[in-house]
Amino acid sequence: GSTIGASSALLHVSDMEILYSIYFLTLLSVGSCILDPCYYYQDGTTFDLTHPFYEDIPAYPGLDPQAFDLNSAYEYEDPHFFLSYNYSVSGLAGTSMTSPAVFYPFNRQISEIPFSQLVRLIGRVIDISDQVKLNPNYEATVDDIVCNENEYGCFAPGTVVIFYTGWASRWPNQERVFGLEGLLGLDLLPISYNYPGISEEAARYIASQPNVYGVMIDSPGVDSGAVPIIGFDIYRSSRILARENKYIVQNVNLECTLPNINLKIYILPLYVLGGTSAPCRIFAHVCQDQCPVPALPPSLPPPPPPPHPPPALLPPPPQPSPPARLHVSGIRRI
């Protein structure tokens, strides 16, 4: 009996050690998630491609002095604890979507982008990080896109093109995100930025693809720092895409390694009626084998025809009415 009890105790201790080890590894992984917001979930195939919002989030110098503001609205202590916040956020701060209506007032706003163009998208990653290491203002070219198509095939219906530049590793340093290291007057509007984007020719190529719904990039925008920001004709690549109702998602957290096979993208912008830009949450899912095609619900058999009504019965023949009774109002005596 004592031997069995000792074995049970040892087994119990062993189980507890395993549980504590798992718990420690979980905390370690959660800690790495906090340090690297681009983390994967428990199945190892789902990734969060969103930079979190917080005060002092990187924003365009001179344009968004306070891109995110969080203030407590209601706060009550125990025993009836209650905490609620008010917050304001710029539509172009952090991981955000630029709708075509930013540049063309009659094109789609955020709330007008079809849901089918936001979820279960086919992700196509175009890696230009090597070129960006040599030139921080590198602009993706048509050749970069065509080389990718030669390797992975033409863009399939429902594709979002993802430009990986390696720029997400600079987050959350404001100066490094906008390439303003060593420049003075960051509180004012600088003359130029330094970050990668896509060329006008590449934008035209993508805009001509009916199977492509939009573009994602891990830099502050598709118009690189090589484009001077003096004047109003400064968003040339963005305007080319917007003209064909292609949306743009900037500041995507692409510190994860995403494949070009079996990659599904889910973009969830804040549903703002009348909004032209909005923060968004982005997920990527990598299917283990092949992304399943959603099965259509089984078609129900047609309803059986209504039963034929029974033949109408002929009404019974009218019964002869009884002879009318004589009404004697009185007796006449003789």
Short mmCIF file of C-alpha atoms in Angstrom, two decimals:
data_model
loop_
_atom_site.label_atom_id
_atom_site.label_comp_id
_atom_site.label_asym_id
_atom_site.label_seq_id
_atom_site.Cartn_x
_atom_site.Cartn_y
_atom_site.Cartn_z
CA GLY A 1 0.00 0.00 0.00
CA SER A 2 2.82 2.43 0.85
CA THR A 3 4.55 1.63 -2.43
CA ILE A 4 1.43 2.46 -4.38
CA GLY A 5 1.00 5.68 -2.39
CA ALA A 6 4.60 6.70 -3.02
CA SER A 7 4.23 5.98 -6.72
CA SER A 8 1.08 8.05 -6.84
CA ALA A 9 2.84 10.91 -5.03
CA LEU A 10 5.76 10.76 -7.45
CA LEU A 11 3.37 10.70 -10.36
CA HIS A 12 1.52 13.64 -8.87
CA VAL A 13 4.73 15.63 -8.46
CA SER A 14 5.77 14.76 -11.97
CA ASP A 15 2.45 15.97 -13.33
CA MET A 16 2.76 19.20 -11.38
CA GLU A 17 6.27 19.76 -12.72
CA ILE A 18 5.00 19.25 -16.23
CA LEU A 19 2.14 21.66 -15.63
CA TYR A 20 4.49 24.30 -14.21
CA SER A 21 6.84 23.81 -17.14
CA ILE A 22 4.00 24.30 -19.57
CA TYR A 23 2.85 27.34 -17.63
CA PHE A 24 6.35 28.81 -17.69
CA LEU A 25 6.69 28.22 -21.42
CA THR A 26 3.31 29.81 -21.93
CA LEU A 27 4.37 32.91 -20.02
CA LEU A 28 7.58 32.98 -22.00
CA SER A 29 5.70 32.79 -25.28
CA VAL A 30 3.25 35.46 -24.15
CA GLY A 31 6.18 37.66 -23.22
CA SER A 32 7.65 37.19 -26.66
CA CYS A 33 4.25 38.06 -28.10
CA ILE A 34 4.31 41.34 -26.23
CA LEU A 35 7.80 42.12 -27.49
CA ASP A 36 6.86 41.04 -31.01
CA PRO A 37 3.22 41.87 -31.71
CA CYS A 38 3.35 39.73 -34.83
CA TYR A 39 2.76 36.48 -33.03
CA TYR A 40 1.04 33.25 -33.91
CA TYR A 41 -1.76 31.57 -32.07
CA GLN A 42 -1.87 28.12 -30.56
CA ASP A 43 -2.11 26.26 -33.85
CA GLY A 44 0.98 27.97 -35.26
CA THR A 45 -0.83 28.88 -38.45
CA THR A 46 -2.72 32.07 -37.57
CA PHE A 47 -0.84 35.36 -37.36
CA ASP A 48 -1.77 38.83 -36.17
CA LEU A 49 -0.38 41.43 -38.57
CA THR A 50 -1.49 44.48 -36.57
CA HIS A 51 0.50 47.06 -34.64
CA PRO A 52 -1.29 47.85 -31.36
CA PHE A 53 -2.62 51.33 -30.66
CA TYR A 54 -1.20 53.34 -27.78
CA GLU A 55 -0.33 56.93 -26.98
CA ASP A 56 2.66 58.25 -28.93
CA ILE A 57 2.03 55.76 -31.73
CA PRO A 58 4.08 56.72 -34.83
CA ALA A 59 2.14 59.20 -36.97
CA TYR A 60 2.90 61.56 -39.82
CA PRO A 61 4.90 64.47 -38.37
CA GLY A 62 3.01 67.73 -38.48
CA LEU A 63 -0.24 66.10 -39.60
CA ASP A 64 -1.29 63.99 -36.64
CA PRO A 65 0.21 65.53 -33.49
CA GLN A 66 -1.95 63.27 -31.33
CA ALA A 67 -2.86 60.21 -33.36
CA PHE A 68 -4.26 58.32 -30.38
CA ASP A 69 -5.73 59.62 -27.14
CA LEU A 70 -7.18 57.50 -24.35
CA ASN A 71 -9.09 58.97 -21.41
CA SER A 72 -11.09 57.27 -18.72
CA ALA A 73 -14.76 58.17 -18.94
CA TYR A 74 -16.26 56.27 -16.02
CA GLU A 75 -14.39 54.63 -13.18
CA TYR A 76 -15.84 53.23 -9.98
CA GLU A 77 -14.03 51.41 -7.22
CA ASP A 78 -15.04 48.18 -5.55
CA PRO A 79 -17.41 46.73 -4.58
CA HIS A 80 -19.10 47.86 -7.81
CA PHE A 81 -16.05 48.15 -10.02
CA PHE A 82 -16.65 49.66 -13.44
CA LEU A 83 -14.15 51.10 -15.92
CA SER A 84 -14.85 52.63 -19.32
CA TYR A 85 -12.68 54.70 -21.67
CA ASN A 86 -13.18 57.29 -24.34
CA TYR A 87 -10.60 57.37 -27.07
CA SER A 88 -9.91 59.24 -30.27
CA VAL A 89 -7.78 57.88 -33.07
CA SER A 90 -6.57 59.11 -36.43
CA GLY A 91 -7.81 57.15 -39.40
CA LEU A 92 -4.29 57.04 -40.83
CA ALA A 93 -2.34 56.09 -37.71
CA GLY A 94 -0.89 52.66 -37.13
CA THR A 95 -2.14 49.70 -39.12
CA SER A 96 -4.86 51.40 -41.11
CA MET A 97 -6.77 51.28 -44.37
CA THR A 98 -6.95 54.03 -46.97
CA SER A 99 -10.13 53.73 -48.98
CA PRO A 100 -10.39 54.93 -52.59
CA ALA A 101 -12.62 57.79 -51.38
CA VAL A 102 -9.57 59.50 -49.87
CA PHE A 103 -8.58 60.54 -53.39
CA TYR A 104 -11.82 60.17 -55.36
CA PRO A 105 -14.96 61.38 -53.56
CA PHE A 106 -17.34 59.18 -55.53
CA ASN A 107 -15.35 55.98 -55.08
CA ARG A 108 -15.76 53.54 -52.23
CA GLN A 109 -15.62 54.68 -48.65
CA ILE A 110 -14.61 52.34 -45.83
CA SER A 111 -18.17 51.19 -45.20
CA GLU A 112 -18.78 50.62 -48.92
CA ILE A 113 -15.98 48.11 -49.47
CA PRO A 114 -17.69 44.73 -49.96
CA PHE A 115 -17.13 42.28 -47.14
CA SER A 116 -16.11 39.67 -49.71
CA GLN A 117 -13.11 41.87 -50.57
CA LEU A 118 -11.88 41.88 -46.97
CA VAL A 119 -11.99 38.28 -45.76
CA ARG A 120 -10.64 34.96 -47.03
CA LEU A 121 -8.40 36.80 -49.46
CA ILE A 122 -5.54 35.11 -51.25
CA GLY A 123 -2.35 36.68 -49.96
CA ARG A 124 0.47 37.21 -52.45
CA VAL A 125 3.71 38.31 -50.77
CA ILE A 126 6.25 40.20 -52.88
CA ASP A 127 9.58 40.43 -51.05
CA ILE A 128 11.59 43.57 -51.84
CA SER A 129 13.48 43.68 -48.54
CA ASP A 130 16.87 43.09 -50.17
CA GLN A 131 16.42 46.09 -52.44
CA VAL A 132 15.26 48.21 -49.49
CA LYS A 133 18.44 47.41 -47.57
CA LEU A 134 20.38 49.12 -50.35
CA ASN A 135 17.91 51.96 -50.87
CA PRO A 136 15.44 52.91 -48.11
CA ASN A 137 13.35 54.80 -50.69
CA TYR A 138 13.13 51.82 -53.02
CA GLU A 139 9.94 51.56 -55.06
CA ALA A 140 8.66 48.16 -56.12
CA THR A 141 8.74 47.78 -59.89
CA VAL A 142 6.70 45.93 -62.45
CA ASP A 143 9.62 43.51 -62.80
CA ASP A 144 9.34 42.67 -59.09
CA ILE A 145 5.68 41.81 -59.59
CA VAL A 146 6.20 39.87 -62.81
CA CYS A 147 9.04 37.82 -61.27
CA ASN A 148 6.69 36.89 -58.44
CA GLU A 149 3.98 35.89 -60.91
CA ASN A 150 6.44 33.78 -62.87
CA GLU A 151 7.22 31.85 -59.70
CA TYR A 152 3.79 31.58 -58.12
CA GLY A 153 1.40 32.15 -61.00
CA CYS A 154 -0.88 34.97 -62.03
CA PHE A 155 -3.06 36.68 -59.48
CA ALA A 156 -6.10 34.57 -58.73
CA PRO A 157 -9.53 36.10 -58.12
CA GLY A 158 -9.72 37.59 -54.63
CA THR A 159 -6.04 38.47 -54.20
CA VAL A 160 -4.47 41.13 -51.99
CA VAL A 161 -0.88 41.99 -52.93
CA ILE A 162 1.42 42.25 -49.90
CA PHE A 163 4.72 44.11 -50.24
CA TYR A 164 7.25 42.95 -47.67
CA THR A 165 9.96 45.59 -47.24
CA GLY A 166 11.30 44.70 -43.80
CA TRP A 167 10.20 48.12 -42.52
CA ALA A 168 8.07 46.74 -39.68
CA SER A 169 11.24 46.04 -37.68
CA ARG A 170 11.61 49.81 -37.21
CA TRP A 171 8.37 50.00 -35.25
CA PRO A 172 7.62 51.78 -32.88
CA ASN A 173 10.45 54.31 -33.30
CA GLN A 174 8.89 57.41 -34.87
CA GLU A 175 12.11 58.64 -36.45
CA ARG A 176 13.03 55.26 -37.88
CA VAL A 177 9.54 54.50 -39.19
CA PHE A 178 9.53 57.69 -41.26
CA GLY A 179 13.25 57.64 -41.99
CA LEU A 180 13.93 60.92 -40.22
CA GLU A 181 17.04 59.94 -38.28
CA GLY A 182 19.31 62.90 -37.76
CA LEU A 183 16.84 65.46 -39.14
CA LEU A 184 15.72 68.44 -37.09
CA GLY A 185 12.25 69.85 -36.67
CA LEU A 186 10.32 66.61 -36.29
CA ASP A 187 7.43 68.54 -34.77
CA LEU A 188 7.08 70.43 -38.03
CA LEU A 189 6.27 69.12 -41.47
CA PRO A 190 9.55 67.76 -42.87
CA ILE A 191 10.56 68.31 -46.46
CA SER A 192 10.82 64.61 -47.24
CA TYR A 193 10.52 61.18 -45.70
CA ASN A 194 12.59 58.07 -46.23
CA TYR A 195 10.69 54.81 -46.54
CA PRO A 196 9.92 52.31 -49.34
CA GLY A 197 6.81 52.15 -51.51
CA ILE A 198 5.75 51.11 -54.99
CA SER A 199 6.37 52.89 -58.28
CA GLU A 200 3.69 54.50 -60.41
CA GLU A 201 4.22 51.84 -63.09
CA ALA A 202 3.77 49.07 -60.53
CA ALA A 203 0.63 50.79 -59.24
CA ARG A 204 -0.77 50.93 -62.79
CA TYR A 205 0.02 47.25 -63.26
CA ILE A 206 -1.84 46.29 -60.08
CA ALA A 207 -4.71 48.68 -60.83
CA SER A 208 -5.23 46.91 -64.15
CA GLN A 209 -5.67 43.52 -62.44
CA PRO A 210 -9.39 42.84 -61.85
CA ASN A 211 -8.51 39.90 -59.58
CA VAL A 212 -6.66 42.15 -57.10
CA TYR A 213 -8.76 43.91 -54.46
CA GLY A 214 -6.08 45.92 -52.70
CA VAL A 215 -2.48 46.39 -51.61
CA MET A 216 -0.82 45.91 -48.22
CA ILE A 217 2.60 47.24 -47.23
CA ASP A 218 4.60 47.34 -44.00
CA SER A 219 5.84 50.92 -44.53
CA PRO A 220 3.86 54.14 -43.89
CA GLY A 221 2.45 54.10 -47.42
CA VAL A 222 2.79 53.05 -51.05
CA ASP A 223 4.17 56.48 -52.01
CA SER A 224 7.80 56.22 -50.99
CA GLY A 225 9.96 58.85 -49.37
CA ALA A 226 11.51 59.46 -52.77
CA VAL A 227 8.38 61.45 -53.68
CA PRO A 228 8.71 65.05 -52.44
CA ILE A 229 5.82 66.12 -50.26
CA ILE A 230 5.71 69.72 -51.46
CA GLY A 231 2.51 70.43 -53.38
CA PHE A 232 -0.63 68.39 -53.79
CA ASP A 233 0.53 65.88 -56.40
CA ILE A 234 2.30 63.77 -53.80
CA TYR A 235 0.25 60.57 -53.67
CA ARG A 236 0.66 59.43 -57.24
CA SER A 237 0.76 55.68 -56.68
CA SER A 238 -2.10 55.92 -54.19
CA ARG A 239 -4.23 57.86 -56.67
CA ILE A 240 -3.59 55.33 -59.42
CA LEU A 241 -4.82 52.51 -57.20
CA ALA A 242 -7.75 54.50 -55.82
CA ARG A 243 -8.96 55.38 -59.30
CA GLU A 244 -9.68 51.67 -59.85
CA ASN A 245 -11.23 51.23 -56.38
CA LYS A 246 -8.23 49.40 -54.91
CA TYR A 247 -7.77 49.98 -51.20
CA ILE A 248 -4.42 50.38 -49.44
CA VAL A 249 -3.41 49.05 -46.02
CA GLN A 250 -0.26 50.60 -44.56
CA ASN A 251 1.91 49.93 -41.52
CA VAL A 252 1.19 46.21 -41.65
CA ASN A 253 3.15 44.24 -39.06
CA LEU A 254 5.07 41.89 -41.34
CA GLU A 255 7.68 40.61 -38.93
CA CYS A 256 6.28 37.13 -39.49
CA THR A 257 7.40 34.83 -42.26
CA LEU A 258 4.43 34.39 -44.55
CA PRO A 259 4.47 31.90 -47.42
CA ASN A 260 3.00 32.44 -50.85
CA ILE A 261 1.11 29.16 -50.77
CA ASN A 262 -2.13 28.49 -48.90
CA LEU A 263 -2.14 31.99 -47.38
CA LYS A 264 -5.46 33.56 -46.44
CA ILE A 265 -5.80 37.19 -45.30
CA TYR A 266 -8.57 38.73 -43.18
CA ILE A 267 -8.78 42.54 -43.01
CA LEU A 268 -11.18 44.05 -40.48
CA PRO A 269 -11.34 47.86 -40.72
CA LEU A 270 -13.34 49.87 -38.24
CA TYR A 271 -16.83 50.10 -39.72
CA VAL A 272 -17.15 53.88 -40.01
CA LEU A 273 -20.05 55.24 -42.02
CA GLY A 274 -18.77 58.03 -44.22
CA GLY A 275 -15.15 57.35 -43.23
CA THR A 276 -12.42 57.45 -45.83
CA SER A 277 -9.75 55.80 -43.67
CA ALA A 278 -9.85 53.68 -40.55
CA PRO A 279 -7.71 51.58 -38.22
CA CYS A 280 -7.95 47.89 -38.93
CA ARG A 281 -7.04 44.50 -37.51
CA ILE A 282 -5.42 42.02 -39.87
CA PHE A 283 -5.04 38.27 -39.54
CA ALA A 284 -3.22 35.81 -41.74
CA HIS A 285 -3.98 32.11 -41.80
CA VAL A 286 -1.67 29.55 -43.34
CA CYS A 287 -3.41 26.31 -44.23
CA GLN A 288 -1.43 23.19 -43.45
CA ASP A 289 -2.18 21.41 -46.70
CA GLN A 290 -4.55 23.30 -48.93
CA CYS A 291 -7.00 25.97 -48.00
CA PRO A 292 -10.42 24.38 -48.08
CA VAL A 293 -12.99 25.85 -50.35
CA PRO A 294 -16.08 26.69 -48.34
CA ALA A 295 -18.70 24.15 -49.21
CA LEU A 296 -22.03 25.38 -50.33
CA PRO A 297 -24.89 24.40 -48.07
CA PRO A 298 -26.63 21.29 -49.34
CA SER A 299 -29.50 22.18 -51.54
CA LEU A 300 -32.79 21.20 -50.02
CA PRO A 301 -35.09 19.01 -52.10
CA PRO A 302 -37.96 20.89 -53.60
CA PRO A 303 -41.02 20.83 -51.43
CA PRO A 304 -43.55 18.17 -52.40
CA PRO A 305 -46.46 19.42 -54.41
CA PRO A 306 -49.52 20.12 -52.35
CA PRO A 307 -51.88 17.16 -52.18
CA HIS A 308 -54.74 17.24 -54.60
CA PRO A 309 -57.85 18.39 -52.80
CA PRO A 310 -60.56 15.75 -52.61
CA PRO A 311 -63.22 16.10 -55.25
CA ALA A 312 -65.86 18.47 -54.18
CA LEU A 313 -69.01 16.69 -53.06
CA LEU A 314 -72.17 17.65 -54.80
CA PRO A 315 -74.55 19.37 -52.50
CA PRO A 316 -77.44 17.13 -51.41
CA PRO A 317 -80.62 17.55 -53.44
CA PRO A 318 -82.99 20.02 -51.92
CA GLN A 319 -85.54 18.41 -49.65
CA PRO A 320 -89.20 19.11 -50.47
CA SER A 321 -90.47 21.70 -48.16
CA PRO A 322 -93.34 20.52 -45.85
CA PRO A 323 -96.85 21.74 -46.74
CA ALA A 324 -97.60 25.06 -45.35
CA ARG A 325 -99.67 24.98 -42.25
CA LEU A 326 -103.03 26.68 -42.27
CA HIS A 327 -103.10 29.47 -39.83
CA VAL A 328 -106.44 29.67 -38.07
CA SER A 329 -106.88 32.99 -36.56
CA GLY A 330 -110.20 32.20 -35.07
CA ILE A 331 -113.32 29.96 -35.25
CA ARG A 332 -116.50 31.24 -36.68
CA ARG A 333 -119.49 29.89 -34.94
CA ILE A 334 -122.60 29.13 -37.00
#
